Each structure stands twice: as C-alpha cells, then as structure tokens.
Short mmCIF file of C-alpha atoms in Angstrom, two decimals:
data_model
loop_
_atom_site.label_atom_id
_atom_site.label_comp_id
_atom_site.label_asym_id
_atom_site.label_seq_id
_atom_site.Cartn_x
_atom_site.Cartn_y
_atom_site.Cartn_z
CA UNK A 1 83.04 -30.66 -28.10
CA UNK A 2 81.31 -33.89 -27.53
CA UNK A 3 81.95 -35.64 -24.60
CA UNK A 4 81.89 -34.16 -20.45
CA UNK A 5 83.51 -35.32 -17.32
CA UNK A 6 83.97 -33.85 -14.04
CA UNK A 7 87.31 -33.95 -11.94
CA UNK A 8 87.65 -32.35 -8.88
CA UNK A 9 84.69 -30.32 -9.68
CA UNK A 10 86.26 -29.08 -12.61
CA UNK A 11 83.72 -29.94 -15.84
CA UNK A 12 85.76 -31.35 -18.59
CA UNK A 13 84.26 -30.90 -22.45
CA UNK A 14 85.90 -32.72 -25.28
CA UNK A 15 86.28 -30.91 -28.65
CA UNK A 16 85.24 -32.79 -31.77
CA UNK A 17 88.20 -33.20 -34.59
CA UNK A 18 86.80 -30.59 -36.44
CA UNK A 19 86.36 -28.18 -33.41
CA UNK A 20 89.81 -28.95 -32.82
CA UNK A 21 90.92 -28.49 -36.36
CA UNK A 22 89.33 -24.83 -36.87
CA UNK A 23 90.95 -23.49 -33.45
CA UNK A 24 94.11 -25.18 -34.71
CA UNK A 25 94.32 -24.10 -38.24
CA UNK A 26 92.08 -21.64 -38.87
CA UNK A 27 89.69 -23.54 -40.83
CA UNK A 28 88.53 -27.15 -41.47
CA UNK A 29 90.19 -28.10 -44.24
CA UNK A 30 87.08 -29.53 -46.64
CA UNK A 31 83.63 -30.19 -44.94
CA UNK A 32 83.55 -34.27 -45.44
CA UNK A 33 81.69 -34.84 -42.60
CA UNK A 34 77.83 -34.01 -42.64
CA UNK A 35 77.58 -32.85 -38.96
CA UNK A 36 79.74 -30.22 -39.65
CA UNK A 37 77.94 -27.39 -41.60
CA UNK A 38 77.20 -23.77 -42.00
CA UNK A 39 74.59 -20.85 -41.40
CA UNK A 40 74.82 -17.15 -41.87
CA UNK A 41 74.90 -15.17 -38.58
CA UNK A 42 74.74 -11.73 -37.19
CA UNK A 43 75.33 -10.64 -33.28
CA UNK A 44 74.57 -6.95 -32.22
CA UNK A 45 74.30 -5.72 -35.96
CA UNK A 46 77.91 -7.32 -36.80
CA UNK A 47 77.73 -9.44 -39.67
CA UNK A 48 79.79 -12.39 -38.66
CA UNK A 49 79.09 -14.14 -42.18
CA UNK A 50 78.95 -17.88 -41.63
CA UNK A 51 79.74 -19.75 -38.49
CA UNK A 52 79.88 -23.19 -37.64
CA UNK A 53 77.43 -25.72 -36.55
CA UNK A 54 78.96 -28.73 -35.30
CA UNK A 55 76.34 -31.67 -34.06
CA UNK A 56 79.30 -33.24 -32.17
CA UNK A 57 79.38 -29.97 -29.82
CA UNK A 58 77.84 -29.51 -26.72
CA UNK A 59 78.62 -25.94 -25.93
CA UNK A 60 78.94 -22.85 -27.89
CA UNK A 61 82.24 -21.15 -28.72
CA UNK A 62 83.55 -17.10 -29.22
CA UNK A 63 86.84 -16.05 -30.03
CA UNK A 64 88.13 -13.58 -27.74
CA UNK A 65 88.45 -10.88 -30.90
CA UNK A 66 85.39 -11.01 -31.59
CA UNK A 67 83.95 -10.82 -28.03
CA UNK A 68 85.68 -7.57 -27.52
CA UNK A 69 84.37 -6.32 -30.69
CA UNK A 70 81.05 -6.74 -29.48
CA UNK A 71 81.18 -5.05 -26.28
CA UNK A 72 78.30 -6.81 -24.92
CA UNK A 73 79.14 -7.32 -21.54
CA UNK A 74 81.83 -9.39 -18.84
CA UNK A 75 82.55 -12.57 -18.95
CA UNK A 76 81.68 -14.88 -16.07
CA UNK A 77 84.10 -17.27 -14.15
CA UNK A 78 83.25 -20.77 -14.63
CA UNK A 79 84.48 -24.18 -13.53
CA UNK A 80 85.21 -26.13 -17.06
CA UNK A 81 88.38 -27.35 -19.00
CA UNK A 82 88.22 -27.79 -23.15
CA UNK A 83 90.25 -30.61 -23.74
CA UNK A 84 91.22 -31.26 -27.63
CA UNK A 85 91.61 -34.35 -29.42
CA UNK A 86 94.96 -34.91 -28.33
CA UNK A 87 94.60 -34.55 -24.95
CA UNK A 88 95.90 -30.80 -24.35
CA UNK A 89 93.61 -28.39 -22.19
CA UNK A 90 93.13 -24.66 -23.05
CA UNK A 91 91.87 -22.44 -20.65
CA UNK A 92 89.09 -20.28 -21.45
CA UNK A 93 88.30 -16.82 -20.35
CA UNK A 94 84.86 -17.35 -19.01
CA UNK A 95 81.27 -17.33 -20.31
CA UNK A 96 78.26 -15.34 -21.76
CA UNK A 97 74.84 -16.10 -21.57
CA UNK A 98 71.55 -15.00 -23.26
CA UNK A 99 72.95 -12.78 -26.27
CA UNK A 100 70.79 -12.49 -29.30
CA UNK A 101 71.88 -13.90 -32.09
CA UNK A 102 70.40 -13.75 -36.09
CA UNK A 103 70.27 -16.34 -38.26
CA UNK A 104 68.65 -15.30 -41.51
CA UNK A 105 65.36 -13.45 -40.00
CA UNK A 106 65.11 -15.62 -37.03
CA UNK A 107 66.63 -14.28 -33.40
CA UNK A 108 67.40 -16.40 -30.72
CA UNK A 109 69.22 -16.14 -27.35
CA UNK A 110 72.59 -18.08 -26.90
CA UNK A 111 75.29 -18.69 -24.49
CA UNK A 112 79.47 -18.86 -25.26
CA UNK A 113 82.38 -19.92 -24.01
CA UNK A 114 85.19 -17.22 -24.75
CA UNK A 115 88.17 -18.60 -25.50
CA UNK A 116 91.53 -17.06 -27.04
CA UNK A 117 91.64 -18.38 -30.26
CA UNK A 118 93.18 -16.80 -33.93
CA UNK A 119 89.25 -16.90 -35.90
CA UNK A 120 89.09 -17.55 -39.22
CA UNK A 121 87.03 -14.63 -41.02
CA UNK A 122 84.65 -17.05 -42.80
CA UNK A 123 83.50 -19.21 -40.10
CA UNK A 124 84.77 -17.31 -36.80
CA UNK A 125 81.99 -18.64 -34.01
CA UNK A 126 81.10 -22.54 -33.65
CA UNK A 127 77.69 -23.53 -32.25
CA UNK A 128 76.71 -26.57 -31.02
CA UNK A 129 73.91 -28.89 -30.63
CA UNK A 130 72.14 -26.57 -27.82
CA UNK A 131 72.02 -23.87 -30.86
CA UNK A 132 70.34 -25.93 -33.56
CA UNK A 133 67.78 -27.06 -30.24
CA UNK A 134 66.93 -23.58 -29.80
CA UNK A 135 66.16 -23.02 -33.50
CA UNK A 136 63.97 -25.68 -33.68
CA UNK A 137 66.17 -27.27 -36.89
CA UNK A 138 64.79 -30.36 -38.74
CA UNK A 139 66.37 -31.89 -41.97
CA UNK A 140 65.18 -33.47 -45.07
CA UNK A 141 67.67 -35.72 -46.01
CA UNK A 142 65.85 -36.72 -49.18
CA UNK A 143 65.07 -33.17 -50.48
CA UNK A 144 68.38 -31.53 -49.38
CA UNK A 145 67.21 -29.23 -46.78
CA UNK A 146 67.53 -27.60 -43.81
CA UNK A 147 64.69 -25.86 -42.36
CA UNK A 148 64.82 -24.01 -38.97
CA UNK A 149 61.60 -22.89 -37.17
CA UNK A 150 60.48 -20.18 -34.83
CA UNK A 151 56.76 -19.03 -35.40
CA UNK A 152 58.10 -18.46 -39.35
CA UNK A 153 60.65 -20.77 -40.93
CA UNK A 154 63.43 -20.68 -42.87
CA UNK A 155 65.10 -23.13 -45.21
CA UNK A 156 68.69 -23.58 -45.73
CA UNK A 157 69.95 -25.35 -49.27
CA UNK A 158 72.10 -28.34 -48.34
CA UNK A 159 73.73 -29.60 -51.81
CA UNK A 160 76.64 -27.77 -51.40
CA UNK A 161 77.89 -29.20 -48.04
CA UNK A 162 80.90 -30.81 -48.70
CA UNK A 163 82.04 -27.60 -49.74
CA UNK A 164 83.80 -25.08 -47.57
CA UNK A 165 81.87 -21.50 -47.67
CA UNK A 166 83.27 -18.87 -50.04
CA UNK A 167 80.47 -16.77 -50.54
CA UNK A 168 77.32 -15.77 -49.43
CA UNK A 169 74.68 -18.30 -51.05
CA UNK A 170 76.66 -21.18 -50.02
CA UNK A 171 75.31 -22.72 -47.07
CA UNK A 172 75.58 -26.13 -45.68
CA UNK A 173 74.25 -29.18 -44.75
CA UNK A 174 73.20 -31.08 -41.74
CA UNK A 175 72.38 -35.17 -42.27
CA UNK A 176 71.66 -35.92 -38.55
CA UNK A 177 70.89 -34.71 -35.12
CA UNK A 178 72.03 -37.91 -33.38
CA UNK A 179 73.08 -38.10 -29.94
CA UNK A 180 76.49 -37.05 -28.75
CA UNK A 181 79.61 -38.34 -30.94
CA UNK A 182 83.30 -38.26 -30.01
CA UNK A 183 85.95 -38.60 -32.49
CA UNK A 184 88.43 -40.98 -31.69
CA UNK A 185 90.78 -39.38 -34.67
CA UNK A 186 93.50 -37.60 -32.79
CA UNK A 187 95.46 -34.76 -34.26
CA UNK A 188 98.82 -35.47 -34.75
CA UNK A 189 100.56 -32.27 -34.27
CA UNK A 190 99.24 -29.45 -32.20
CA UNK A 191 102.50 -27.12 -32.18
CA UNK A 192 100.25 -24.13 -33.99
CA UNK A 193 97.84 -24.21 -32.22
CA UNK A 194 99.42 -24.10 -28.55
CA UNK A 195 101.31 -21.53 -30.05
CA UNK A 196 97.86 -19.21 -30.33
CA UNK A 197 96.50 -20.45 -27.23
CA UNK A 198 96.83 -19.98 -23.44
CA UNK A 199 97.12 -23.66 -22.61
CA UNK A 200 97.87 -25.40 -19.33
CA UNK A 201 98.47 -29.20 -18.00
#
C-alpha cells in the first residue's frame, strides 16, 4: 500500500510486497525488511495478538473474519481499487472509520478498509503509516527502540525484528518513517491468492 492514483474517479492504492505477500500467503515469510514490523493490539476487548505495521502503507487493512467478529458496525461504500504488486485488483467491501483500537495501554481511533482476505492468526490486521502518525511513534535507531506517545509512552524492544512473531514478548522493529516507498519487486505467482479473493479486471 504505497503508492495512489485516480482513474475515472476511482482512487487506486498500491500494496507494498509485503502487504501483498501476507494477503497472499498468509504470512510474510521472514521480516528482512525494517519497515515491516510488529505491535500487540486489541479492538473491542478481542485480543488480536500482533498485527502489522507496514511504513510502505498508506491505508489501514481488516479481514472480513475478523470484521464480522467484531460487530462494530456497516461498512461504507467507497470509490478505491487495491492493486497488488503484480498488477491484479481486489475489490474490497467498504470502509470503517473511527474504531478504537489498543496498543499496549495506549487507545487510539482508526479507520479500515475491509477486504476478503484468509488472516493469518498471528498478524491478522495491517496498519499503515496513518496508524504509527496517530500514535505519535519515534525510533531510536541506536538504542533499539520504539517508543509510541500519547500523554504516557510506551516503548517497544526492537532487537528481535528480523524475526517473525511467535510469542508474546516478541515485538518488532521500525528503522524509518520515510516518505512513501513502492516496491518495484513483483510477485511472481498470484494463483493462491486470487483463489481467496474476490478479484476483478
């Protein structure tokens, strides 16, 4: 989720690689890249255990499962397409706006795209940039952390980044908040994952 274009009206948001690769296969497959990382979440008292922050995003994302799980409220229309790295478009169900999220002890308001997706159970909601904005997040590169601020603050150990989450004290890391960043890495083979989702031309 990186880049946005309009076409007939129609606003057009490009998914990162590794957006791409946890809708497609579940999960990323190791967490090599440093603006790809993890925090522990919670949405109307359901523990969602970690979900994914990825600086390359521009818009939030909700599986479908877990959106009717949560029984917050209806989705509303909206004019956008999510375009993957290889070009394909999946449609979305619509949007959500202003639902309170936890992170640690901190609460903050967020908006999603719903989209019908197979979510992984360790990482099954991916945040972007807007997310991390919200929660006031600034990073020590030299001391390995990740500290997020809303009148308290929080700190989030980053020396286990490059791993993928298996438990509860791993969380991740974060390097930069740079400005938008498209991958240019296509996936090769997309079969599974138009399999899971409603796609269109």
């Amino acid at each position: 989720m990186a880049k946005k274009g309009r076409n007939n009206d129609c606003e057009t948001v490009a998914l990162t690689l590794e957006t791409s690769d946890i809708l497609k296969n579940g999960a990323p497959k190791k967490m090599t890249d440093c603006r790809s990382f993890t925090v522990p979440c919670s949405i109307n008292n359901m523990d969602l255990g970690h979900v994914l922050c990825d600086l390359g995003a521009s818009i939030n994302l909700m599986p479908l499962s877990i959106f009717k799980k949560l029984e917050i409220e209806e989705v509303q229309p909206m004019h956008m397409r999510l375009q993957f790295v290889d070009r394909s478009i999946a449609k979305h169900e619509g949007k959500i706006e202003d639902i309170l999220v936890k992170v640690d002890k901190f609460l903050f308001h967020a908006d999603f795209i719903i989209l019908d997706y197979e979510a992984n159970q360790e990482v099954p909601i991916i945040f972007g940039r807007p997310f991390l904005s919200t929660g006031h997040a600034l990073i020590d590169v030299h001391q390995g952390e990740l500290t997020m601020r809303f009148n308290d603050e929080v700190k989030f150990n980053v020396m286990n980044a490059m791993k993928f989450p298996t438990d509860d004290k791993n969380y991740s890391m974060i390097e930069s908040l740079g400005g938008t960043i498209l991958r240019k890495k296509y996936i090769k083979n997309c079969s599974a994952l138009k399999n899971s989702l409603k796609t269109r031309t």
